[in-house]
Coordinates of N, CA and C in Angstrom, one line a residue:
M1 N 9.2 -5.3 -9.3 CA 8.5 -6.0 -8.2 C 8.8 -7.5 -8.5
A2 N 9.3 -8.3 -7.5 CA 9.6 -9.7 -7.7 C 8.3 -10.5 -7.4
V3 N 8.2 -11.5 -8.3 CA 7.1 -12.5 -8.1 C 7.7 -13.6 -7.3
Q4 N 7.0 -14.1 -6.3 CA 7.4 -15.2 -5.4 C 6.3 -16.2 -5.3
I5 N 6.8 -17.5 -5.4 CA 5.9 -18.6 -5.3 C 6.2 -19.4 -4.0
N6 N 5.1 -19.6 -3.2 CA 5.3 -20.3 -1.9 C 4.4 -21.5 -1.9
P7 N 4.9 -22.7 -2.2 CA 4.1 -23.9 -2.1 C 3.7 -24.1 -0.6
S8 N 2.4 -24.5 -0.5 CA 1.9 -24.8 0.9 C 1.9 -26.3 1.2
I9 N 2.6 -26.6 2.3 CA 2.7 -28.0 2.7 C 1.4 -28.5 3.2
L10 N 0.4 -27.7 3.4 CA -0.9 -28.2 3.8 C -1.4 -29.3 2.8
S11 N -1.0 -29.1 1.5 CA -1.4 -30.1 0.5 C -0.3 -31.2 0.3
A12 N 0.7 -31.2 1.0 CA 1.8 -32.2 0.9 C 1.5 -33.4 1.7
D13 N 2.3 -34.4 1.5 CA 2.2 -35.6 2.3 C 2.9 -35.4 3.6
F14 N 2.1 -35.3 4.7 CA 2.7 -35.0 6.0 C 3.7 -36.1 6.5
A15 N 3.6 -37.3 6.0 CA 4.5 -38.4 6.4 C 5.8 -38.3 5.7
R16 N 5.9 -37.4 4.7 CA 7.2 -37.3 3.9 C 7.5 -35.8 3.8
L17 N 7.4 -35.0 4.8 CA 7.6 -33.6 4.7 C 9.0 -33.2 4.2
A18 N 10.0 -33.9 4.6 CA 11.4 -33.5 4.2 C 11.5 -33.7 2.7
D19 N 10.9 -34.8 2.2 CA 11.0 -35.1 0.7 C 10.1 -34.1 0.0
E20 N 9.0 -33.8 0.5 CA 8.1 -32.8 -0.1 C 8.7 -31.5 -0.2
A21 N 9.5 -31.1 0.8 CA 10.2 -29.8 0.8 C 11.2 -29.8 -0.4
K22 N 11.9 -30.9 -0.5 CA 13.0 -31.0 -1.5 C 12.4 -31.0 -2.9
A23 N 11.1 -31.4 -3.1 CA 10.5 -31.5 -4.4 C 10.2 -30.1 -4.9
V24 N 10.2 -29.1 -4.1 CA 9.9 -27.7 -4.5 C 11.1 -26.8 -4.2
E25 N 12.3 -27.2 -4.3 CA 13.4 -26.4 -3.9 C 13.6 -25.2 -4.7
G26 N 13.0 -25.1 -5.9 CA 13.1 -23.9 -6.7 C 12.1 -22.8 -6.3
A27 N 11.3 -23.1 -5.3 CA 10.4 -22.1 -4.8 C 11.1 -21.1 -3.9
D28 N 10.4 -19.9 -3.7 CA 11.0 -18.9 -2.9 C 10.9 -19.1 -1.4
W29 N 9.8 -19.6 -1.0 CA 9.5 -19.9 0.4 C 8.7 -21.2 0.4
L30 N 8.7 -21.8 1.6 CA 7.8 -23.0 1.9 C 6.8 -22.5 2.9
H31 N 5.5 -22.5 2.4 CA 4.4 -22.0 3.3 C 3.9 -23.0 4.2
V32 N 3.9 -22.7 5.5 CA 3.6 -23.6 6.6 C 2.3 -23.1 7.3
D33 N 1.2 -23.9 7.1 CA -0.1 -23.5 7.8 C -0.2 -24.1 9.1
V34 N -0.2 -23.2 10.2 CA -0.4 -23.7 11.5 C -1.8 -23.4 12.0
M35 N -2.6 -24.4 12.3 CA -4.0 -24.3 12.7 C -4.2 -25.0 14.1
D36 N -5.1 -24.3 14.9 CA -5.2 -24.8 16.2 C -6.6 -25.4 16.6
N37 N -7.5 -25.5 15.6 CA -8.8 -26.0 15.7 C -9.7 -25.1 16.7
H38 N -9.3 -23.9 16.8 CA -10.0 -22.9 17.6 C -10.3 -21.7 16.7
F39 N -9.2 -21.1 16.2 CA -9.4 -19.9 15.3 C -10.0 -20.3 14.0
V40 N -9.6 -21.5 13.6 CA -10.1 -22.1 12.4 C -10.5 -23.6 12.7
P41 N -11.5 -24.2 12.0 CA -11.9 -25.5 12.3 C -11.0 -26.6 11.7
N42 N -9.8 -26.6 12.0 CA -8.8 -27.6 11.5 C -7.6 -27.6 12.5
L43 N -6.9 -28.7 12.5 CA -5.7 -28.9 13.3 C -4.6 -29.4 12.5
T44 N -3.5 -28.7 12.5 CA -2.4 -29.2 11.6 C -1.1 -29.5 12.5
L45 N -0.2 -28.5 12.6 CA 1.1 -28.8 13.2 C 1.5 -27.6 14.1
G46 N 2.6 -27.8 14.8 CA 3.1 -26.8 15.7 C 4.5 -26.6 15.7
V47 N 5.1 -26.0 16.7 CA 6.5 -25.6 16.8 C 7.4 -26.8 16.6
P48 N 7.3 -28.0 17.2 CA 8.2 -29.0 16.9 C 8.4 -29.4 15.5
V49 N 7.3 -29.4 14.7 CA 7.3 -29.8 13.3 C 8.0 -28.7 12.5
V50 N 7.8 -27.5 12.9 CA 8.5 -26.4 12.2 C 10.0 -26.5 12.5
E51 N 10.4 -26.8 13.7 CA 11.8 -27.0 14.0 C 12.4 -28.0 13.1
S52 N 11.7 -29.2 13.0 CA 12.3 -30.3 12.2 C 12.3 -29.9 10.7
L53 N 11.3 -29.2 10.2 CA 11.3 -28.8 8.8 C 12.4 -27.8 8.5
A54 N 12.6 -26.9 9.4 CA 13.7 -25.9 9.2 C 15.1 -26.6 9.1
R55 N 15.2 -27.7 9.8 CA 16.5 -28.4 9.7 C 16.6 -29.3 8.4
A56 N 15.4 -29.6 7.8 CA 15.4 -30.5 6.7 C 15.5 -29.8 5.3
T57 N 15.3 -28.5 5.3 CA 15.3 -27.7 4.0 C 16.1 -26.4 4.1
D58 N 16.6 -26.0 3.0 CA 17.3 -24.7 2.9 C 16.3 -23.6 2.4
T59 N 15.1 -24.0 2.0 CA 14.1 -23.1 1.6 C 13.5 -22.4 2.8
P60 N 13.5 -21.1 2.8 CA 13.0 -20.4 4.0 C 11.5 -20.7 4.3
L61 N 11.2 -20.7 5.6 CA 9.8 -21.1 6.0 C 9.0 -19.8 6.2
D62 N 7.8 -19.8 5.6 CA 6.8 -18.8 5.7 C 5.6 -19.4 6.6
C63 N 5.6 -19.1 7.9 CA 4.6 -19.7 8.8 C 3.4 -18.8 8.9
H64 N 2.3 -19.3 8.5 CA 1.0 -18.7 8.6 C 0.2 -19.2 9.8
L65 N 0.1 -18.4 10.8 CA -0.5 -18.8 12.1 C -2.0 -18.5 12.1
M66 N -2.8 -19.6 11.9 CA -4.3 -19.5 12.0 C -4.7 -20.0 13.4
I67 N -4.3 -19.2 14.4 CA -4.4 -19.6 15.8 C -4.9 -18.5 16.6
E68 N -5.5 -18.8 17.8 CA -5.8 -17.9 18.8 C -4.5 -17.5 19.5
D69 N -4.5 -16.3 20.1 CA -3.4 -15.8 20.9 C -2.0 -15.8 20.2
P70 N -2.0 -15.3 19.0 CA -0.7 -15.2 18.3 C 0.4 -14.3 19.0
D71 N -0.1 -13.4 19.8 CA 0.8 -12.5 20.6 C 1.7 -13.4 21.5
R72 N 1.2 -14.5 21.9 CA 2.0 -15.4 22.8 C 2.8 -16.3 22.0
W73 N 2.3 -16.9 20.9 CA 2.9 -18.0 20.2 C 3.8 -17.6 19.0
A74 N 3.5 -16.5 18.3 CA 4.3 -16.1 17.1 C 5.8 -16.1 17.3
P75 N 6.3 -15.4 18.4 CA 7.7 -15.4 18.6 C 8.4 -16.8 18.6
Q76 N 7.6 -17.7 19.1 CA 8.2 -19.1 19.2 C 8.5 -19.7 17.9
Y77 N 7.7 -19.3 16.9 CA 7.9 -19.8 15.5 C 9.1 -19.2 14.9
V78 N 9.5 -18.0 15.3 CA 10.7 -17.4 14.8 C 11.9 -18.2 15.4
E79 N 11.8 -18.5 16.7 CA 12.8 -19.2 17.4 C 13.0 -20.7 16.8
A80 N 11.8 -21.2 16.3 CA 11.8 -22.5 15.7 C 12.5 -22.6 14.3
G81 N 12.7 -21.4 13.7 CA 13.3 -21.4 12.4 C 12.6 -20.7 11.3
A82 N 11.4 -20.2 11.6 CA 10.6 -19.5 10.5 C 11.3 -18.2 10.2
S83 N 11.4 -17.9 8.9 CA 12.0 -16.6 8.4 C 10.9 -15.6 8.2
S84 N 9.7 -16.0 8.1 CA 8.5 -15.1 8.0 C 7.4 -15.6 8.8
V85 N 6.7 -14.8 9.6 CA 5.6 -15.2 10.5 C 4.4 -14.3 10.2
T86 N 3.3 -15.0 9.9 CA 2.1 -14.2 9.6 C 1.1 -14.5 10.8
F87 N 0.6 -13.4 11.3 CA -0.5 -13.5 12.3 C -1.8 -12.9 11.8
H88 N -2.9 -13.3 12.3 CA -4.2 -12.8 11.8 C -4.6 -11.5 12.6
A89 N -5.0 -10.5 11.8 CA -5.5 -9.3 12.4 C -6.7 -9.6 13.4
E90 N -7.5 -10.5 13.0 CA -8.7 -10.9 13.8 C -8.3 -11.5 15.1
A91 N -7.1 -12.0 15.3 CA -6.7 -12.8 16.5 C -5.7 -12.0 17.4
A92 N -5.0 -11.1 16.8 CA -3.9 -10.4 17.5 C -4.5 -9.3 18.4
A93 N -4.0 -9.3 19.7 CA -4.4 -8.3 20.6 C -3.7 -7.0 20.5
A94 N -2.4 -7.1 20.1 CA -1.6 -5.9 19.9 C -0.7 -6.1 18.7
P95 N -1.3 -5.9 17.5 CA -0.6 -6.2 16.2 C 0.7 -5.5 16.0
V96 N 0.8 -4.2 16.4 CA 2.0 -3.4 16.2 C 3.1 -4.0 17.1
R97 N 2.8 -4.2 18.3 CA 3.8 -4.7 19.2 C 4.3 -6.1 18.8
L98 N 3.3 -6.9 18.3 CA 3.7 -8.3 17.8 C 4.6 -8.2 16.6
A99 N 4.2 -7.3 15.6 CA 5.0 -7.2 14.4 C 6.4 -6.8 14.8
R100 N 6.6 -5.8 15.7 CA 7.9 -5.4 16.1 C 8.7 -6.5 16.8
E101 N 8.0 -7.3 17.6 CA 8.7 -8.4 18.3 C 9.2 -9.4 17.3
I102 N 8.4 -9.8 16.3 CA 8.8 -10.7 15.3 C 10.0 -10.2 14.5
R103 N 9.9 -8.9 14.1 CA 11.1 -8.3 13.4 C 12.3 -8.3 14.3
A104 N 12.2 -8.0 15.6 CA 13.3 -7.9 16.5 C 14.0 -9.2 16.6
K105 N 13.2 -10.3 16.5 CA 13.8 -11.6 16.6 C 14.5 -12.1 15.3
G106 N 14.3 -11.3 14.2 CA 15.0 -11.6 13.0 C 14.2 -12.1 11.8
A107 N 12.9 -12.1 11.9 CA 12.0 -12.6 10.9 C 11.2 -11.5 10.3
R108 N 10.6 -11.8 9.1 CA 9.7 -10.8 8.5 C 8.4 -11.0 9.2
A109 N 7.7 -9.8 9.4 CA 6.4 -9.8 10.1 C 5.3 -9.6 9.0
S110 N 4.3 -10.4 9.1 CA 3.2 -10.3 8.2 C 1.8 -10.4 8.9
M111 N 0.8 -9.7 8.4 CA -0.5 -9.8 8.9 C -1.5 -10.3 7.9
A112 N -2.4 -11.2 8.3 CA -3.4 -11.8 7.4 C -4.8 -11.2 7.7
L113 N -5.6 -11.1 6.6 CA -7.0 -10.7 6.8 C -7.9 -11.8 6.2
K114 N -8.9 -12.2 6.9 CA -9.9 -13.1 6.4 C -10.7 -12.3 5.3
P115 N -11.4 -13.1 4.4 CA -12.1 -12.5 3.3 C -13.1 -11.3 3.8
A116 N -13.7 -11.5 4.9 CA -14.7 -10.5 5.3 C -14.1 -9.3 6.1
T117 N -12.8 -9.3 6.3 CA -12.1 -8.3 7.1 C -11.6 -7.2 6.1
P118 N -12.1 -6.0 6.2 CA -11.6 -4.9 5.3 C -10.1 -4.5 5.6
V119 N -9.4 -4.1 4.6 CA -8.0 -3.7 4.8 C -7.9 -2.2 5.3
E120 N -8.9 -1.4 5.0 CA -8.7 0.0 5.2 C -8.5 0.4 6.7
P121 N -9.2 -0.3 7.7 CA -8.9 0.0 9.1 C -7.5 -0.2 9.5
F122 N -6.7 -0.9 8.8 CA -5.3 -1.3 9.1 C -4.3 -0.5 8.3
E123 N -4.8 0.6 7.6 CA -3.9 1.4 6.8 C -2.7 1.9 7.6
D124 N -2.9 2.4 8.8 CA -1.8 3.0 9.6 C -0.8 2.0 10.1
L125 N -1.2 0.7 10.1 CA -0.3 -0.4 10.5 C 0.7 -0.9 9.5
L126 N 0.3 -0.6 8.2 CA 1.1 -1.1 7.1 C 2.6 -0.9 7.2
P127 N 3.1 0.3 7.6 CA 4.5 0.5 7.7 C 5.2 -0.4 8.8
E128 N 4.5 -1.0 9.6 CA 5.0 -1.9 10.7 C 5.2 -3.3 10.1
L129 N 4.8 -3.6 8.9 CA 4.8 -4.9 8.3 C 5.8 -5.1 7.2
D130 N 6.1 -6.3 6.9 CA 6.9 -6.7 5.8 C 6.1 -7.3 4.7
M131 N 4.9 -7.8 5.1 CA 4.0 -8.4 4.1 C 2.6 -8.4 4.7
I132 N 1.6 -8.3 3.8 CA 0.2 -8.4 4.2 C -0.4 -9.5 3.3
L133 N -1.2 -10.4 4.0 CA -1.8 -11.5 3.3 C -3.3 -11.3 3.2
I134 N -3.8 -11.4 2.0 CA -5.2 -11.3 1.7 C -5.7 -12.7 1.4
M135 N -6.5 -13.2 2.3 CA -7.0 -14.6 2.1 C -8.0 -14.6 1.0
T136 N -7.9 -15.5 0.1 CA -8.8 -15.6 -1.1 C -9.7 -16.8 -0.9
V137 N -9.7 -17.4 0.3 CA -10.7 -18.4 0.7 C -10.9 -18.2 2.2
E138 N -11.9 -18.8 2.8 CA -12.0 -18.8 4.3 C -10.9 -19.7 4.8
P139 N -10.1 -19.2 5.7 CA -8.9 -20.0 6.2 C -9.4 -21.3 7.0
G140 N -8.7 -22.4 6.8 CA -9.0 -23.6 7.5 C -8.7 -24.9 6.8
F141 N -9.0 -24.9 5.5 CA -8.8 -26.1 4.7 C -8.3 -25.8 3.3
G142 N -7.4 -26.7 2.8 CA -6.9 -26.5 1.5 C -7.9 -27.0 0.5
G143 N -7.6 -26.7 -0.8 CA -8.5 -27.2 -1.9 C -9.7 -26.4 -2.1
Q144 N -9.9 -25.3 -1.5 CA -11.1 -24.5 -1.7 C -11.1 -23.7 -3.0
A145 N -12.3 -23.4 -3.5 CA -12.3 -22.6 -4.7 C -12.0 -21.1 -4.5
F146 N -11.3 -20.5 -5.4 CA -10.9 -19.1 -5.3 C -12.1 -18.2 -5.2
L147 N -12.1 -17.2 -4.4 CA -13.1 -16.2 -4.3 C -12.8 -15.0 -5.1
D148 N -13.5 -14.9 -6.3 CA -13.2 -13.8 -7.2 C -13.5 -12.5 -6.5
I149 N -14.5 -12.5 -5.6 CA -14.9 -11.2 -4.9 C -13.7 -10.6 -4.1
M150 N -12.6 -11.3 -4.0 CA -11.5 -10.7 -3.3 C -10.6 -9.9 -4.2
L151 N -10.7 -10.0 -5.5 CA -9.9 -9.2 -6.4 C -9.9 -7.7 -6.1
P152 N -11.1 -7.1 -5.9 CA -11.1 -5.7 -5.6 C -10.4 -5.3 -4.3
K153 N -10.4 -6.2 -3.3 CA -9.7 -6.0 -2.1 C -8.2 -6.0 -2.3
I154 N -7.8 -6.9 -3.2 CA -6.3 -7.0 -3.5 C -5.9 -5.7 -4.2
R155 N -6.8 -5.2 -5.1 CA -6.4 -3.9 -5.7 C -6.4 -2.7 -4.7
R156 N -7.3 -2.7 -3.8 CA -7.3 -1.6 -2.8 C -6.1 -1.7 -1.9
T157 N -5.7 -2.9 -1.6 CA -4.5 -3.1 -0.8 C -3.3 -2.6 -1.5
R158 N -3.2 -2.9 -2.8 CA -2.0 -2.5 -3.6 C -2.0 -0.9 -3.7
E159 N -3.2 -0.3 -3.8 CA -3.3 1.1 -3.8 C -2.8 1.8 -2.5
L160 N -3.1 1.1 -1.4 CA -2.7 1.7 -0.1 C -1.2 1.5 0.0
I161 N -0.6 0.4 -0.4 CA 0.8 0.3 -0.4 C 1.5 1.3 -1.2
A162 N 1.0 1.6 -2.4 CA 1.5 2.6 -3.3 C 1.4 4.0 -2.7
K163 N 0.2 4.3 -2.1 CA -0.1 5.5 -1.5 C 1.0 5.9 -0.4
H164 N 1.5 5.0 0.3 CA 2.4 5.2 1.4 C 3.9 5.0 0.9
G165 N 4.1 4.6 -0.3 CA 5.4 4.3 -0.8 C 6.1 3.2 -0.1
L166 N 5.4 2.1 0.2 CA 6.0 1.0 1.0 C 6.5 -0.1 0.1
S167 N 7.5 -0.8 0.5 CA 8.0 -1.9 -0.2 C 7.5 -3.2 0.5
L168 N 6.2 -3.2 0.6 CA 5.4 -4.2 1.3 C 5.0 -5.3 0.3
W169 N 5.3 -6.6 0.7 CA 4.8 -7.7 -0.2 C 3.3 -7.9 0.0
L170 N 2.7 -8.3 -1.0 CA 1.2 -8.5 -1.0 C 1.0 -10.0 -1.4
Q171 N 0.7 -10.8 -0.4 CA 0.5 -12.2 -0.6 C -1.0 -12.6 -0.7
V172 N -1.2 -13.6 -1.5 CA -2.6 -14.2 -1.6 C -2.5 -15.6 -1.3
D173 N -3.5 -16.2 -0.7 CA -3.5 -17.6 -0.3 C -5.0 -18.1 -0.4
G174 N -5.1 -19.1 -1.2 CA -6.4 -19.8 -1.3 C -6.9 -19.9 -2.7
G175 N -6.9 -21.1 -3.2 CA -7.4 -21.3 -4.6 C -6.5 -20.8 -5.7
V176 N -5.2 -20.5 -5.3 CA -4.3 -20.0 -6.3 C -3.8 -21.2 -7.2
S177 N -4.0 -21.0 -8.5 CA -3.7 -22.1 -9.5 C -3.4 -21.4 -10.8
A178 N -3.2 -22.3 -11.8 CA -2.9 -21.8 -13.2 C -4.1 -21.0 -13.7
A179 N -5.3 -21.3 -13.2 CA -6.5 -20.6 -13.6 C -6.8 -19.3 -13.0
T180 N -6.1 -19.0 -11.8 CA -6.4 -17.8 -11.0 C -5.2 -16.9 -10.8
V181 N -4.0 -17.4 -11.0 CA -2.8 -16.7 -10.6 C -2.6 -15.4 -11.4
E182 N -3.0 -15.4 -12.6 CA -2.8 -14.2 -13.5 C -3.8 -13.1 -13.0
R183 N -5.0 -13.4 -12.6 CA -5.9 -12.4 -12.1 C -5.4 -11.8 -10.8
C184 N -4.8 -12.6 -9.9 CA -4.3 -12.1 -8.7 C -3.1 -11.2 -8.9
A185 N -2.2 -11.5 -9.9 CA -1.1 -10.7 -10.2 C -1.5 -9.4 -10.8
E186 N -2.5 -9.4 -11.7 CA -3.0 -8.2 -12.3 C -3.6 -7.3 -11.3
A187 N -4.2 -7.9 -10.3 CA -4.9 -7.1 -9.2 C -3.9 -6.4 -8.3
G188 N -2.7 -7.0 -8.2 CA -1.6 -6.4 -7.3 C -0.9 -7.3 -6.4
A189 N -1.2 -8.6 -6.4 CA -0.4 -9.5 -5.6 C 1.0 -9.8 -6.2
D190 N 2.0 -10.0 -5.4 CA 3.3 -10.4 -5.9 C 3.9 -11.6 -5.2
V191 N 3.2 -12.2 -4.2 CA 3.5 -13.4 -3.5 C 2.3 -14.3 -3.5
F192 N 2.6 -15.6 -4.0 CA 1.4 -16.5 -4.3 C 1.6 -17.8 -3.5
V193 N 0.7 -18.1 -2.7 CA 0.7 -19.4 -2.0 C -0.1 -20.4 -2.8
A194 N 0.4 -21.5 -3.1 CA -0.3 -22.5 -3.9 C -0.1 -23.9 -3.3
G195 N -1.2 -24.5 -2.9 CA -1.1 -25.8 -2.3 C -1.3 -27.0 -3.3
S196 N -2.6 -27.3 -3.5 CA -2.9 -28.4 -4.4 C -2.5 -28.2 -5.8
A197 N -2.3 -26.9 -6.3 CA -1.9 -26.6 -7.6 C -0.4 -27.1 -7.8
V198 N 0.3 -27.1 -6.7 CA 1.7 -27.6 -6.7 C 1.8 -29.1 -6.4
Y199 N 1.4 -29.4 -5.2 CA 1.5 -30.8 -4.7 C 0.6 -31.8 -5.3
G200 N -0.4 -31.3 -6.0 CA -1.3 -32.2 -6.7 C -0.9 -32.4 -8.1
A201 N 0.2 -31.7 -8.5 CA 0.8 -31.9 -9.9 C 1.7 -33.1 -10.0
D202 N 1.9 -33.6 -11.2 CA 2.8 -34.8 -11.3 C 4.2 -34.3 -11.0
D203 N 4.6 -33.1 -11.4 CA 5.9 -32.5 -11.2 C 5.8 -31.2 -10.4
P204 N 5.9 -31.3 -9.1 CA 5.7 -30.0 -8.3 C 6.6 -28.9 -8.7
A205 N 7.9 -29.2 -8.9 CA 8.9 -28.2 -9.3 C 8.5 -27.5 -10.6
E206 N 8.0 -28.3 -11.6 CA 7.5 -27.7 -12.8 C 6.3 -26.8 -12.6
A207 N 5.4 -27.3 -11.7 CA 4.2 -26.5 -11.4 C 4.6 -25.1 -10.8
V208 N 5.6 -25.1 -10.0 CA 6.1 -23.8 -9.4 C 6.6 -22.9 -10.5
R209 N 7.4 -23.5 -11.4 CA 7.9 -22.7 -12.6 C 6.8 -22.2 -13.4
A210 N 5.8 -23.0 -13.7 CA 4.7 -22.5 -14.5 C 3.9 -21.4 -13.9
L211 N 3.7 -21.5 -12.6 CA 3.0 -20.5 -11.9 C 3.7 -19.2 -11.9
R212 N 5.1 -19.3 -11.7 CA 5.9 -18.1 -11.7 C 5.9 -17.4 -13.1
A213 N 6.0 -18.2 -14.1 CA 5.9 -17.6 -15.5 C 4.6 -16.9 -15.7
S214 N 3.5 -17.5 -15.3 CA 2.2 -16.9 -15.5 C 2.0 -15.6 -14.7
A215 N 2.5 -15.7 -13.5 CA 2.4 -14.5 -12.6 C 3.3 -13.4 -13.1
E216 N 4.5 -13.7 -13.6 CA 5.4 -12.7 -14.1 C 4.8 -12.0 -15.4
A217 N 4.2 -12.9 -16.3 CA 3.6 -12.3 -17.5 C 2.5 -11.4 -17.2
A218 N 1.6 -11.8 -16.2 CA 0.5 -10.9 -15.9 C 1.0 -9.7 -15.2
T219 N 2.0 -9.8 -14.4 CA 2.5 -8.6 -13.7 C 3.1 -7.6 -14.7
S220 N 3.7 -8.1 -15.7 CA 4.3 -7.2 -16.7 C 3.3 -6.4 -17.5
R221 N 2.0 -6.8 -17.5 CA 1.0 -6.1 -18.1 C 0.2 -5.2 -17.2
A222 N 0.4 -5.4 -15.9 CA -0.4 -4.7 -14.9 C 0.1 -3.3 -14.7
A223 N -0.9 -2.4 -14.6 CA -0.6 -0.9 -14.4 C 0.2 -0.7 -13.1
W224 N -0.2 -1.4 -12.0 CA 0.5 -1.1 -10.8 C 1.9 -1.5 -10.8
A225 N 2.3 -2.6 -11.5 CA 3.7 -3.0 -11.6 C 4.5 -2.1 -12.6
C226 N 3.9 -1.7 -13.6 CA 4.6 -0.8 -14.6 C 5.1 0.5 -13.9
A227 N 4.3 0.9 -13.0 CA 4.7 2.1 -12.2 C 6.0 1.9 -11.4
H228 N 6.3 0.6 -11.2 CA 7.5 0.3 -10.4 C 8.6 -0.3 -11.2
G229 N 8.5 -0.2 -12.5 CA 9.5 -0.8 -13.4 C 9.3 -2.2 -13.8
G230 N 8.1 -2.8 -13.5 CA 7.9 -4.1 -14.0 C 8.4 -5.2 -13.1
P231 N 8.1 -6.5 -13.3 CA 8.5 -7.5 -12.4 C 9.9 -8.0 -12.6
R232 N 10.5 -8.5 -11.6 CA 11.8 -9.1 -11.8 C 11.8 -10.5 -11.1
S233 N 12.6 -11.4 -11.6 CA 12.6 -12.8 -11.0 C 13.6 -12.9 -9.9
E234 N 13.2 -13.6 -8.9 CA 14.1 -13.9 -7.8 C 14.3 -15.4 -7.6
G235 N 15.5 -15.8 -7.6 CA 15.8 -17.2 -7.4 C 15.9 -17.6 -6.0
G236 N 14.9 -17.2 -5.2 CA 14.9 -17.4 -3.7 C 14.9 -16.1 -3.0
A237 N 14.3 -16.2 -1.8 CA 14.1 -15.0 -0.9 C 14.9 -15.1 0.3
S238 N 15.2 -14.0 0.9 CA 15.9 -14.0 2.2 C 15.0 -13.4 3.3
A239 N 15.4 -13.6 4.5 CA 14.6 -13.1 5.6 C 14.9 -11.7 5.9
S240 N 15.8 -11.1 5.2 CA 16.2 -9.7 5.6 C 15.3 -8.7 4.9

């Protein structure tokens, strides 16, 4: 199982996004938080900024849509250049149809769950997805403290993935840092979104490398990963 590190530009300098993207070119993806001030109490950026960012970096974009009506808007983010698009289960009217549309347009389809949303009701939808995101804070703002009570949910999600024999990525987002990444990896996560832990560091690229090393070490000890032959390192991800 490959460990992937996705720096979140929510913690970057929005006036220097192209430079901030270059500062983490060793990352697997660049995580882009799209918020509409309705689904979550914050407002960030939209399609035009994603288009510009896609032209400014070779690192694939992982767009996390914390917005209402993702059924309408998600396909536009694929067209804007996103290689992975995540919609929230709590906001999507037709998640299977939406996931299939995202995939048909050439991107990876992902579904996110807020901390209070259980994963079990969505078990039958998992084969329609390329990734599932377990939020480890309440979505809306960066810099929040990691919610340890999400670790059992990460474990249950990994068990469901194994139960169905899926090659589904399990992403965690919120409070991921040097202090928490190992616990997330041991619980079953293999894709890690990190904002302030990367962009708040003196050397963002080194922070990415350190997080990857810690996650890989923890994964190598985890029972769930041992059953799949242990972790492997990827020097970048593709949209396929």
